[in-house]
mmCIF file of C-alpha atoms and ligand atoms in Angstrom:
data_model
loop_
_atom_site.group_PDB
_atom_site.id
_atom_site.type_symbol
_atom_site.label_atom_id
_atom_site.label_comp_id
_atom_site.label_asym_id
_atom_site.label_seq_id
_atom_site.Cartn_x
_atom_site.Cartn_y
_atom_site.Cartn_z
ATOM 1 C CA UNK A 1170 -16.829 -4.479 13.083
ATOM 2 C CA UNK A 1171 -14.031 -4.622 15.618
ATOM 3 C CA UNK A 1172 -13.289 -1.886 18.117
ATOM 4 C CA UNK A 1173 -10.155 -1.010 16.173
ATOM 5 C CA UNK A 1174 -12.187 -0.860 12.952
ATOM 6 C CA UNK A 1175 -14.526 1.536 14.657
ATOM 7 C CA UNK A 1176 -11.778 4.030 15.328
ATOM 8 C CA UNK A 1177 -10.210 3.448 11.940
ATOM 9 C CA UNK A 1178 -13.366 3.940 9.943
ATOM 10 C CA UNK A 1179 -14.792 6.807 11.961
ATOM 11 C CA UNK A 1180 -12.018 9.025 10.644
ATOM 12 C CA UNK A 1181 -12.610 8.150 7.013
ATOM 13 C CA UNK A 1182 -15.427 9.419 4.873
ATOM 14 C CA UNK A 1183 -17.819 6.948 3.375
ATOM 15 C CA UNK A 1184 -16.221 6.693 -0.050
ATOM 16 C CA UNK A 1185 -18.795 4.194 -1.325
ATOM 17 C CA UNK A 1186 -21.437 6.912 -1.137
ATOM 18 C CA UNK A 1187 -19.201 9.238 -3.136
ATOM 19 C CA UNK A 1188 -18.674 6.496 -5.727
ATOM 20 C CA UNK A 1189 -22.394 5.911 -6.010
ATOM 21 C CA UNK A 1190 -23.197 9.578 -6.522
ATOM 22 C CA UNK A 1191 -20.506 9.958 -9.173
ATOM 23 C CA UNK A 1192 -21.722 6.866 -10.998
ATOM 24 C CA UNK A 1193 -25.330 8.001 -10.983
ATOM 25 C CA UNK A 1194 -24.301 11.162 -12.812
ATOM 26 C CA UNK A 1195 -22.013 9.346 -15.272
ATOM 27 C CA UNK A 1196 -24.583 6.684 -16.095
ATOM 28 C CA UNK A 1197 -27.410 9.191 -16.547
ATOM 29 C CA UNK A 1198 -25.144 11.101 -18.917
ATOM 30 C CA UNK A 1199 -24.118 7.980 -20.871
ATOM 31 C CA UNK A 1200 -27.704 6.831 -21.169
ATOM 32 C CA UNK A 1201 -28.752 10.260 -22.388
ATOM 33 C CA UNK A 1202 -26.476 9.899 -25.369
ATOM 34 C CA UNK A 1203 -27.445 6.335 -26.089
ATOM 35 C CA UNK A 1204 -29.378 5.653 -29.234
ATOM 36 C CA UNK A 1205 -28.417 9.086 -30.517
ATOM 37 C CA UNK A 1206 -27.448 9.325 -34.185
ATOM 38 C CA UNK A 1207 -23.776 8.986 -35.149
ATOM 39 C CA UNK A 1208 -23.478 12.676 -35.947
ATOM 40 C CA UNK A 1209 -24.570 13.601 -32.425
ATOM 41 C CA UNK A 1210 -21.176 13.920 -30.656
ATOM 42 C CA UNK A 1211 -19.798 16.151 -33.409
ATOM 43 C CA UNK A 1212 -22.932 18.261 -33.569
ATOM 44 C CA UNK A 1213 -22.697 18.716 -29.815
ATOM 45 C CA UNK A 1214 -19.096 19.888 -30.081
ATOM 46 C CA UNK A 1215 -20.031 22.360 -32.798
ATOM 47 C CA UNK A 1216 -22.954 23.766 -30.843
ATOM 48 C CA UNK A 1217 -20.637 24.320 -27.886
ATOM 49 C CA UNK A 1218 -18.084 25.997 -30.174
ATOM 50 C CA UNK A 1219 -20.707 28.385 -31.519
ATOM 51 C CA UNK A 1220 -21.836 29.400 -28.031
ATOM 52 C CA UNK A 1221 -18.204 29.921 -27.059
ATOM 53 C CA UNK A 1222 -17.783 32.478 -29.798
ATOM 54 C CA UNK A 1223 -20.095 34.729 -27.822
ATOM 55 C CA UNK A 1224 -19.845 33.719 -24.158
ATOM 56 C CA UNK A 1225 -17.010 32.362 -22.133
ATOM 57 C CA UNK A 1226 -18.163 28.977 -20.843
ATOM 58 C CA UNK A 1227 -16.642 25.604 -20.102
ATOM 59 C CA UNK A 1228 -17.881 22.342 -21.527
ATOM 60 C CA UNK A 1229 -19.552 21.305 -18.263
ATOM 61 C CA UNK A 1230 -21.832 24.306 -18.456
ATOM 62 C CA UNK A 1231 -23.484 22.992 -21.574
ATOM 63 C CA UNK A 1232 -25.687 19.957 -21.637
ATOM 64 C CA UNK A 1233 -27.014 18.721 -24.932
ATOM 65 C CA UNK A 1234 -29.425 15.803 -24.606
ATOM 66 C CA UNK A 1235 -31.490 13.965 -27.107
ATOM 67 C CA UNK A 1236 -34.686 12.610 -25.698
ATOM 68 C CA UNK A 1237 -36.634 9.949 -27.496
ATOM 69 C CA UNK A 1238 -40.219 10.519 -26.402
ATOM 70 C CA UNK A 1239 -41.830 8.029 -28.705
ATOM 71 C CA UNK A 1240 -41.180 6.446 -32.059
ATOM 72 C CA UNK A 1241 -41.657 9.522 -34.196
ATOM 73 C CA UNK A 1242 -40.758 12.338 -31.843
ATOM 74 C CA UNK A 1243 -37.446 13.173 -30.269
ATOM 75 C CA UNK A 1244 -36.512 16.361 -28.508
ATOM 76 C CA UNK A 1245 -33.121 18.011 -28.605
ATOM 77 C CA UNK A 1246 -32.626 19.711 -25.283
ATOM 78 C CA UNK A 1247 -29.961 22.353 -24.931
ATOM 79 C CA UNK A 1248 -29.102 23.668 -21.512
ATOM 80 C CA UNK A 1249 -26.506 26.362 -21.039
ATOM 81 C CA UNK A 1250 -25.488 27.799 -17.706
ATOM 82 C CA UNK A 1251 -24.359 31.317 -18.548
ATOM 83 C CA UNK A 1252 -21.838 33.076 -16.356
ATOM 84 C CA UNK A 1253 -23.245 35.900 -14.240
ATOM 85 C CA UNK A 1254 -22.992 39.296 -15.830
ATOM 86 C CA UNK A 1255 -21.121 41.921 -13.914
ATOM 87 C CA UNK B 713 -31.456 -24.383 -30.867
ATOM 88 C CA UNK B 714 -28.777 -23.567 -28.383
ATOM 89 C CA UNK B 715 -28.910 -20.604 -26.084
ATOM 90 C CA UNK B 716 -25.948 -18.297 -26.649
ATOM 91 C CA UNK B 717 -24.633 -16.678 -23.474
ATOM 92 C CA UNK B 718 -21.979 -13.970 -23.576
ATOM 93 C CA UNK B 719 -19.917 -13.208 -20.486
ATOM 94 C CA UNK B 720 -18.878 -9.613 -21.017
ATOM 95 C CA UNK B 721 -17.753 -6.510 -19.091
ATOM 96 C CA UNK B 722 -15.958 -3.805 -21.009
ATOM 97 C CA UNK B 723 -13.323 -3.504 -18.313
ATOM 98 C CA UNK B 724 -10.508 -6.032 -18.168
ATOM 99 C CA UNK B 725 -9.661 -8.372 -15.347
ATOM 100 C CA UNK B 726 -13.036 -8.344 -13.629
ATOM 101 C CA UNK B 727 -13.544 -12.120 -13.738
ATOM 102 C CA UNK B 728 -15.073 -12.952 -17.137
ATOM 103 C CA UNK B 729 -12.903 -15.982 -17.807
ATOM 104 C CA UNK B 730 -13.245 -17.242 -14.230
ATOM 105 C CA UNK B 731 -17.030 -16.847 -14.559
ATOM 106 C CA UNK B 732 -17.269 -18.355 -18.057
ATOM 107 C CA UNK B 733 -15.400 -21.456 -16.911
ATOM 108 C CA UNK B 734 -17.478 -21.773 -13.742
ATOM 109 C CA UNK B 735 -20.846 -21.223 -15.400
ATOM 110 C CA UNK B 736 -20.147 -23.522 -18.352
ATOM 111 C CA UNK B 737 -18.949 -26.242 -15.982
ATOM 112 C CA UNK B 738 -22.003 -25.736 -13.763
ATOM 113 C CA UNK B 739 -24.412 -26.052 -16.693
ATOM 114 C CA UNK B 740 -22.663 -29.224 -17.876
ATOM 115 C CA UNK B 741 -22.666 -30.811 -14.412
ATOM 116 C CA UNK B 742 -26.414 -30.307 -14.330
ATOM 117 C CA UNK B 743 -26.775 -32.316 -17.474
ATOM 118 C CA UNK B 744 -26.836 -29.636 -20.160
ATOM 119 C CA UNK B 745 -24.598 -30.149 -23.142
ATOM 120 C CA UNK B 746 -22.424 -27.033 -23.130
ATOM 121 C CA UNK B 747 -19.537 -25.566 -25.073
ATOM 122 C CA UNK B 748 -17.444 -22.643 -23.851
ATOM 123 C CA UNK B 749 -15.621 -20.527 -26.433
ATOM 124 C CA UNK B 750 -12.607 -18.294 -25.854
ATOM 125 C CA UNK B 751 -13.040 -15.097 -27.890
ATOM 126 C CA UNK B 752 -9.831 -13.553 -26.566
ATOM 127 C CA UNK B 753 -7.824 -14.024 -29.757
ATOM 128 C CA UNK B 754 -4.097 -13.676 -29.222
ATOM 129 C CA UNK B 755 -4.405 -13.842 -25.432
ATOM 130 C CA UNK B 756 -6.021 -17.128 -24.705
ATOM 131 C CA UNK B 757 -6.644 -17.926 -21.074
ATOM 132 C CA UNK B 758 -9.704 -20.071 -20.855
ATOM 133 C CA UNK B 759 -7.752 -23.259 -21.673
ATOM 134 C CA UNK B 760 -5.626 -22.665 -18.547
ATOM 135 C CA UNK B 761 -8.606 -22.017 -16.280
ATOM 136 C CA UNK B 762 -10.292 -25.139 -17.677
ATOM 137 C CA UNK B 763 -7.042 -27.116 -17.299
ATOM 138 C CA UNK B 764 -6.906 -28.307 -20.913
ATOM 139 C CA UNK B 765 -3.987 -26.227 -22.230
ATOM 140 C CA UNK B 766 -1.913 -29.236 -23.175
ATOM 141 C CA UNK B 767 -4.640 -30.658 -25.363
ATOM 142 C CA UNK B 768 -5.056 -27.633 -27.634
ATOM 143 C CA UNK B 769 -4.327 -28.624 -31.240
ATOM 144 C CA UNK B 770 -6.595 -26.527 -33.395
ATOM 145 C CA UNK B 771 -8.455 -23.386 -32.402
ATOM 146 C CA UNK B 772 -11.440 -21.145 -33.139
ATOM 147 C CA UNK B 773 -9.601 -19.253 -35.917
ATOM 148 C CA UNK B 774 -8.480 -22.497 -37.589
ATOM 149 C CA UNK B 775 -12.121 -23.529 -37.757
ATOM 150 C CA UNK B 776 -13.236 -20.169 -39.160
ATOM 151 C CA UNK B 777 -10.510 -20.324 -41.811
ATOM 152 C CA UNK B 778 -11.431 -23.878 -42.740
ATOM 153 C CA UNK B 779 -8.023 -25.215 -41.640
ATOM 154 C CA UNK B 780 -9.660 -27.738 -39.354
ATOM 155 C CA UNK B 781 -13.172 -28.896 -38.731
ATOM 156 C CA UNK B 782 -15.074 -28.188 -35.558
ATOM 157 C CA UNK B 783 -14.686 -31.682 -34.134
ATOM 158 C CA UNK B 784 -10.919 -31.494 -34.432
ATOM 159 C CA UNK B 785 -10.817 -28.216 -32.524
ATOM 160 C CA UNK B 786 -13.290 -28.975 -29.738
ATOM 161 C CA UNK B 787 -11.661 -30.257 -26.566
ATOM 162 C CA UNK B 788 -13.713 -32.589 -24.437
ATOM 163 C CA UNK B 789 -13.567 -31.723 -20.761
ATOM 164 C CA UNK B 790 -11.981 -34.345 -18.508
ATOM 165 C CA UNK B 791 -14.479 -33.867 -15.715
ATOM 166 C CA UNK B 792 -17.822 -33.619 -17.380
ATOM 167 C CA UNK B 793 -19.322 -35.661 -20.183
ATOM 168 C CA UNK B 794 -21.353 -32.712 -21.391
ATOM 169 C CA UNK B 795 -18.663 -30.076 -21.624
ATOM 170 C CA UNK B 796 -16.439 -28.952 -24.499
ATOM 171 C CA UNK B 797 -13.944 -26.109 -24.878
ATOM 172 C CA UNK B 798 -13.198 -24.214 -28.084
ATOM 173 C CA UNK B 799 -9.868 -22.452 -27.503
ATOM 174 C CA UNK B 800 -8.739 -19.133 -28.968
ATOM 175 C CA UNK B 801 -5.661 -18.925 -31.111
ATOM 176 C CA UNK B 802 -2.531 -17.686 -29.439
ATOM 177 C CA UNK B 803 -0.838 -15.880 -32.280
ATOM 178 C CA UNK B 804 -3.134 -14.356 -34.840
ATOM 179 C CA UNK B 805 -4.593 -10.906 -34.888
ATOM 180 C CA UNK B 806 -8.112 -10.333 -33.701
ATOM 181 C CA UNK B 807 -9.371 -9.370 -37.160
ATOM 182 C CA UNK B 808 -9.381 -13.089 -37.844
ATOM 183 C CA UNK B 809 -12.876 -13.089 -36.339
ATOM 184 C CA UNK B 810 -15.428 -12.144 -38.972
ATOM 185 C CA UNK B 811 -19.135 -11.939 -38.397
ATOM 186 C CA UNK B 812 -19.808 -14.536 -41.094
ATOM 187 C CA UNK B 813 -17.140 -16.872 -39.744
ATOM 188 C CA UNK B 814 -18.300 -16.628 -36.142
ATOM 189 C CA UNK B 815 -21.934 -16.960 -37.217
ATOM 190 C CA UNK B 816 -21.213 -20.144 -39.128
ATOM 191 C CA UNK B 817 -19.382 -21.762 -36.215
ATOM 192 C CA UNK B 818 -22.157 -20.814 -33.772
ATOM 193 C CA UNK B 819 -24.786 -22.191 -36.160
ATOM 194 C CA UNK B 820 -22.989 -25.486 -36.373
ATOM 195 C CA UNK B 821 -22.553 -25.682 -32.595
ATOM 196 C CA UNK B 822 -26.222 -24.820 -32.096
ATOM 197 C CA UNK B 823 -27.196 -28.137 -33.647
ATOM 198 C CA UNK B 824 -25.357 -30.157 -31.008
ATOM 199 C CA UNK B 825 -25.337 -28.055 -27.875
ATOM 200 C CA UNK B 826 -27.882 -26.664 -25.436
ATOM 201 C CA UNK B 827 -25.690 -23.797 -24.209
ATOM 202 C CA UNK B 828 -22.890 -21.896 -25.896
ATOM 203 C CA UNK B 829 -20.942 -19.746 -23.429
ATOM 204 C CA UNK B 830 -18.829 -16.998 -25.036
ATOM 205 C CA UNK B 831 -15.926 -15.693 -22.944
ATOM 206 C CA UNK B 832 -15.480 -12.128 -24.199
ATOM 207 C CA UNK B 833 -12.187 -10.267 -24.225
ATOM 208 C CA UNK B 834 -12.034 -6.892 -22.464
ATOM 209 C CA UNK B 835 -12.668 -3.666 -24.342
ATOM 210 C CA UNK B 836 -15.155 -2.752 -27.019
ATOM 211 C CA UNK B 837 -13.125 -3.763 -30.072
ATOM 212 C CA UNK B 838 -13.749 -6.504 -32.637
ATOM 213 C CA UNK B 839 -13.281 -9.473 -30.298
ATOM 214 C CA UNK B 840 -15.722 -8.140 -27.716
ATOM 215 C CA UNK B 841 -18.241 -7.099 -30.364
ATOM 216 C CA UNK B 842 -18.077 -10.545 -32.008
ATOM 217 C CA UNK B 843 -18.545 -12.294 -28.673
ATOM 218 C CA UNK B 844 -21.754 -10.393 -27.926
ATOM 219 C CA UNK B 845 -23.185 -10.012 -31.438
ATOM 220 C CA UNK B 846 -25.085 -13.328 -31.604
ATOM 221 C CA UNK B 847 -25.994 -13.526 -27.901
ATOM 222 C CA UNK B 848 -29.412 -14.378 -26.479
ATOM 223 C CA UNK B 849 -28.294 -13.753 -22.906
ATOM 224 C CA UNK B 850 -25.587 -11.419 -21.567
ATOM 225 C CA UNK B 851 -23.919 -11.851 -18.207
ATOM 226 C CA UNK B 852 -22.468 -8.437 -17.460
ATOM 227 C CA UNK B 853 -19.598 -9.168 -15.116
ATOM 228 C CA UNK B 854 -18.924 -6.213 -12.857
ATOM 229 C CA UNK B 855 -16.700 -5.393 -9.893
ATOM 230 C CA UNK B 856 -18.090 -3.041 -7.223
ATOM 231 C CA UNK B 857 -15.834 -0.222 -8.339
ATOM 232 C CA UNK B 858 -16.445 2.959 -10.388
ATOM 233 C CA UNK B 859 -14.620 2.195 -13.637
ATOM 234 C CA UNK B 860 -16.032 -1.306 -13.868
ATOM 235 C CA UNK B 861 -19.611 -0.093 -13.329
ATOM 236 C CA UNK B 862 -19.214 2.653 -15.906
ATOM 237 C CA UNK B 863 -17.817 0.189 -18.465
ATOM 238 C CA UNK B 864 -20.652 -2.229 -17.737
ATOM 239 C CA UNK B 865 -23.118 0.511 -18.536
ATOM 240 C CA UNK B 866 -21.319 1.165 -21.819
ATOM 241 C CA UNK B 867 -21.506 -2.519 -22.678
ATOM 242 C CA UNK B 868 -25.245 -2.432 -21.959
ATOM 243 C CA UNK B 869 -25.549 0.361 -24.526
ATOM 244 C CA UNK B 870 -23.688 -1.761 -27.071
ATOM 245 C CA UNK B 871 -25.823 -4.832 -26.346
ATOM 246 C CA UNK B 872 -28.873 -2.665 -27.011
ATOM 247 C CA UNK B 873 -27.624 -1.199 -30.282
ATOM 248 C CA UNK B 874 -24.923 -3.309 -31.909
ATOM 249 C CA UNK B 875 -26.080 -6.895 -31.354
ATOM 250 C CA UNK B 876 -27.868 -9.104 -33.843
ATOM 251 C CA UNK B 877 -31.048 -8.902 -31.798
ATOM 252 C CA UNK B 878 -30.894 -5.099 -31.775
ATOM 253 C CA UNK B 879 -30.065 -4.779 -35.458
ATOM 254 C CA UNK B 880 -32.842 -7.124 -36.512
ATOM 255 C CA UNK B 881 -35.393 -5.676 -34.107
ATOM 256 C CA UNK B 882 -35.817 -8.994 -32.331
ATOM 257 C CA UNK B 883 -36.609 -9.465 -28.674
ATOM 258 C CA UNK B 884 -33.687 -7.789 -26.826
ATOM 259 C CA UNK B 885 -30.832 -9.727 -25.268
ATOM 260 C CA UNK B 886 -31.607 -10.776 -21.681
ATOM 261 C CA UNK B 887 -29.213 -8.765 -19.537
ATOM 262 C CA UNK B 888 -27.989 -10.027 -16.186
ATOM 263 C CA UNK B 889 -25.650 -8.513 -13.639
ATOM 264 C CA UNK B 890 -22.980 -10.718 -12.096
ATOM 265 C CA UNK B 891 -21.198 -8.868 -9.321
ATOM 266 C CA UNK B 892 -17.782 -10.384 -8.657
ATOM 267 C CA UNK B 893 -14.933 -9.855 -6.170
ATOM 268 C CA UNK B 894 -17.418 -8.611 -3.603
ATOM 269 C CA UNK B 895 -16.188 -7.915 -0.113
ATOM 270 C CA UNK B 896 -18.980 -7.640 2.480
ATOM 271 C CA UNK B 897 -16.556 -6.291 5.084
ATOM 272 C CA UNK B 898 -15.474 -3.405 2.885
ATOM 273 C CA UNK B 899 -19.084 -2.679 1.989
ATOM 274 C CA UNK B 900 -19.921 -2.541 5.669
ATOM 275 C CA UNK B 901 -17.049 -0.116 6.265
ATOM 276 C CA UNK B 902 -18.342 2.164 3.543
ATOM 277 C CA UNK B 903 -15.381 1.440 1.291
ATOM 278 C CA UNK B 904 -17.125 -0.483 -1.445
ATOM 279 C CA UNK B 905 -20.326 -0.117 -3.450
ATOM 280 C CA UNK B 906 -22.986 -2.505 -2.185
ATOM 281 C CA UNK B 907 -25.016 -4.991 -4.234
ATOM 282 C CA UNK B 908 -27.997 -2.658 -3.918
ATOM 283 C CA UNK B 909 -25.956 0.345 -5.114
ATOM 284 C CA UNK B 910 -24.776 -1.403 -8.280
ATOM 285 C CA UNK B 911 -28.228 -2.867 -8.951
ATOM 286 C CA UNK B 912 -29.745 0.583 -8.628
ATOM 287 C CA UNK B 913 -27.206 2.230 -10.929
ATOM 288 C CA UNK B 914 -27.258 -0.366 -13.701
ATOM 289 C CA UNK B 915 -30.922 -1.332 -13.278
ATOM 290 C CA UNK B 916 -30.655 -4.865 -14.656
ATOM 291 C CA UNK B 917 -31.588 -8.164 -13.072
ATOM 292 C CA UNK B 918 -29.062 -9.541 -10.593
ATOM 293 C CA UNK B 919 -27.901 -13.059 -11.408
ATOM 294 C CA UNK B 920 -25.386 -13.531 -8.631
ATOM 295 C CA UNK B 921 -22.791 -12.135 -6.284
ATOM 296 C CA UNK B 922 -19.383 -13.826 -6.123
ATOM 297 C CA UNK B 923 -17.295 -12.926 -3.087
ATOM 298 C CA UNK B 924 -13.626 -11.999 -3.287
ATOM 299 C CA UNK B 925 -12.165 -15.387 -2.525
ATOM 300 C CA UNK B 926 -8.824 -17.137 -2.173
ATOM 301 C CA UNK B 927 -10.425 -20.181 -3.738
ATOM 302 C CA UNK B 928 -10.321 -18.498 -7.163
ATOM 303 C CA UNK B 929 -6.519 -18.380 -7.315
ATOM 304 C CA UNK B 930 -6.276 -21.921 -5.966
ATOM 305 C CA UNK B 931 -8.648 -23.030 -8.716
ATOM 306 C CA UNK B 932 -6.722 -21.283 -11.465
ATOM 307 C CA UNK B 933 -3.428 -22.643 -10.135
ATOM 308 C CA UNK B 934 -4.712 -26.151 -10.561
ATOM 309 C CA UNK B 935 -6.743 -25.661 -13.735
ATOM 310 C CA UNK B 936 -10.015 -26.696 -12.133
ATOM 311 C CA UNK B 937 -12.950 -24.264 -12.444
ATOM 312 C CA UNK B 938 -13.762 -22.842 -9.001
ATOM 313 C CA UNK B 939 -17.335 -24.154 -9.156
ATOM 314 C CA UNK B 940 -15.854 -27.647 -8.674
ATOM 315 C CA UNK B 941 -14.690 -26.532 -5.212
ATOM 316 C CA UNK B 942 -18.049 -26.753 -3.520
ATOM 317 C CA UNK B 943 -16.454 -26.287 -0.121
ATOM 318 C CA UNK B 944 -15.525 -22.732 -1.060
ATOM 319 C CA UNK B 945 -17.670 -19.606 -0.883
ATOM 320 C CA UNK B 946 -16.944 -18.643 -4.509
ATOM 321 C CA UNK B 947 -17.697 -22.189 -5.699
ATOM 322 C CA UNK B 948 -21.050 -22.178 -3.932
ATOM 323 C CA UNK B 949 -21.859 -18.674 -5.145
ATOM 324 C CA UNK B 950 -21.232 -19.768 -8.759
ATOM 325 C CA UNK B 951 -23.424 -22.807 -8.105
ATOM 326 C CA UNK B 952 -26.245 -20.494 -7.033
ATOM 327 C CA UNK B 953 -25.635 -18.322 -10.092
ATOM 328 C CA UNK B 954 -26.066 -21.300 -12.414
ATOM 329 C CA UNK B 955 -29.268 -22.287 -10.605
ATOM 330 C CA UNK B 956 -30.684 -18.805 -11.159
ATOM 331 C CA UNK B 957 -29.661 -18.899 -14.802
ATOM 332 C CA UNK B 958 -31.725 -22.081 -15.064
ATOM 333 C CA UNK B 959 -34.695 -20.279 -13.563
ATOM 334 C CA UNK B 960 -34.539 -21.222 -9.899
ATOM 335 C CA UNK B 961 -35.171 -18.544 -7.315
ATOM 336 C CA UNK B 962 -32.722 -18.773 -4.480
ATOM 337 C CA UNK B 963 -31.585 -16.211 -1.919
ATOM 338 C CA UNK B 964 -28.199 -14.505 -2.130
ATOM 339 C CA UNK B 965 -25.408 -15.835 0.032
ATOM 340 C CA UNK B 966 -22.015 -14.410 1.051
ATOM 341 C CA UNK B 967 -23.226 -10.815 0.927
ATOM 342 C CA UNK B 968 -22.985 -10.105 4.625
ATOM 343 C CA UNK B 969 -19.922 -10.217 6.780
ATOM 344 C CA UNK B 970 -19.180 -13.640 8.210
ATOM 345 C CA UNK B 971 -19.379 -13.962 11.947
ATOM 346 C CA UNK B 972 -16.051 -13.674 13.632
ATOM 347 C CA UNK B 973 -14.692 -15.100 16.851
ATOM 348 C CA UNK B 974 -14.387 -12.896 19.930
ATOM 349 C CA UNK B 975 -10.682 -12.139 19.435
ATOM 350 C CA UNK B 976 -11.178 -11.137 15.831
ATOM 351 C CA UNK B 977 -14.080 -8.982 16.839
ATOM 352 C CA UNK B 978 -11.895 -7.052 19.243
ATOM 353 C CA UNK B 979 -8.735 -6.825 17.195
ATOM 354 C CA UNK B 980 -10.018 -7.058 13.645
ATOM 355 C CA UNK B 981 -8.513 -9.327 11.042
HETATM 356 N N1 ATP C 203 -14.066 -13.781 -6.924
HETATM 357 C C1 ATP C 203 -12.750 -13.582 -7.040
HETATM 358 N N2 ATP C 203 -11.941 -13.545 -5.947
HETATM 359 C C2 ATP C 203 -10.615 -13.352 -6.056
HETATM 360 N N3 ATP C 203 -9.975 -13.207 -7.213
HETATM 361 C C3 ATP C 203 -10.683 -13.245 -8.349
HETATM 362 C C4 ATP C 203 -12.112 -13.435 -8.328
HETATM 363 N N4 ATP C 203 -12.560 -13.423 -9.612
HETATM 364 C C5 ATP C 203 -11.478 -13.228 -10.388
HETATM 365 N N5 ATP C 203 -10.350 -13.137 -9.649
HETATM 366 C C6 ATP C 203 -8.971 -12.926 -10.137
HETATM 367 O O1 ATP C 203 -8.952 -11.791 -10.969
HETATM 368 C C7 ATP C 203 -8.065 -11.964 -12.051
HETATM 369 C C8 ATP C 203 -8.806 -11.729 -13.356
HETATM 370 O O2 ATP C 203 -9.785 -12.736 -13.538
HETATM 371 P P1 ATP C 203 -10.234 -13.218 -14.979
HETATM 372 O O3 ATP C 203 -9.050 -13.643 -15.791
HETATM 373 O O4 ATP C 203 -11.332 -14.191 -14.820
HETATM 374 O O5 ATP C 203 -10.790 -11.836 -15.537
HETATM 375 P P2 ATP C 203 -11.178 -11.462 -17.034
HETATM 376 O O6 ATP C 203 -12.306 -10.503 -16.914
HETATM 377 O O7 ATP C 203 -11.390 -12.678 -17.836
HETATM 378 O O8 ATP C 203 -9.863 -10.723 -17.534
HETATM 379 P P3 ATP C 203 -9.541 -10.252 -19.046
HETATM 380 O O9 ATP C 203 -10.355 -8.997 -19.237
HETATM 381 O O10 ATP C 203 -8.082 -10.005 -19.036
HETATM 382 O O11 ATP C 203 -9.977 -11.352 -19.948
HETATM 383 C C9 ATP C 203 -7.500 -13.366 -11.925
HETATM 384 O O12 ATP C 203 -6.241 -13.292 -11.329
HETATM 385 C C10 ATP C 203 -8.498 -14.067 -11.023
HETATM 386 O O13 ATP C 203 -7.874 -15.089 -10.288
HETATM 387 MG MG1 MG C 204 -10.551 -13.260 -19.765
#
């Protein structure tokens, strides 16, 4: 690195680290839905719609994951972050 | 039986055609009878990178439709005895590729060739799916950049579910990462994902790292695959990549910043 680079880069955040963190989340999410049945995306949307009838939440607050534990057992995991009651 | 290698990515413009041309040429130079096929129907490019555009008479789709035989469509490379190019058609729609048609052509080529390199188009539509369907090996070409890495991961999902090997419950496609347009200086400045970052995120075996290089444009200008330019960093990096594909274990090169002279060190470049 040159002396000029040093001053230039010291001001900027390390964007590669940000990229890596974002990708780790995206890829984990994509892989979670992999191998899921074709009806899965629609079912997920409908589950979210049902919850929304009762509580005000955004899509990011719901995670629906299908986990293949072994050949004849998979687990549907539903995680909802509910807004605080007040 | 030939080994079928798909060069794929999801995202466009990451270096699939550049890599297909380089890898096919490298395999041929090392004595393996190789054919490289352009699957980018309607947007052919490989003929230009291979420098054989003026010798295209018949193409992949002509062969599938029975309008010409394979030998009429195959173009023999000027530089290597062992290398042939099967060009894509320039005009027709991509639905011209059918699974049966592609399968038949690959079967016929398998009798004569050791390696069949399939240059995939971008995206996840018919052309890309056809290019990867019959593959034994996938070279997932990726740039150190968020959208390219995400698309590569999507392609990995497709390789694992929509390929012949997946559908028939055979041994899975061998998946390799080829990281292209890598800039060690930008990585060092924290502006670009490093080799280790991308390896960690995608978790597949690394086949090679090709630096961002001016030699690539020079090569495409003159229609000579960059691997022929063994003076250049990119040419040497593709050479190493081919060696690893053939099972050799060699260290990575061009992944750290090159040493600069004193003036450059003070003032930057
Ligand atoms: N290592 C590299 N250094 C510099 N430029 C590169 C490098 N690799 C590829 N390029 C350039 O990037 C552009 C895209 O390359 P290429 O055509 O091989 O990508 P592609 O993945 O086949 O694109 P498409 O998805 O459109 O088929 C070209 O202009 C090429 O010269
Ligand atoms: Mg291309």
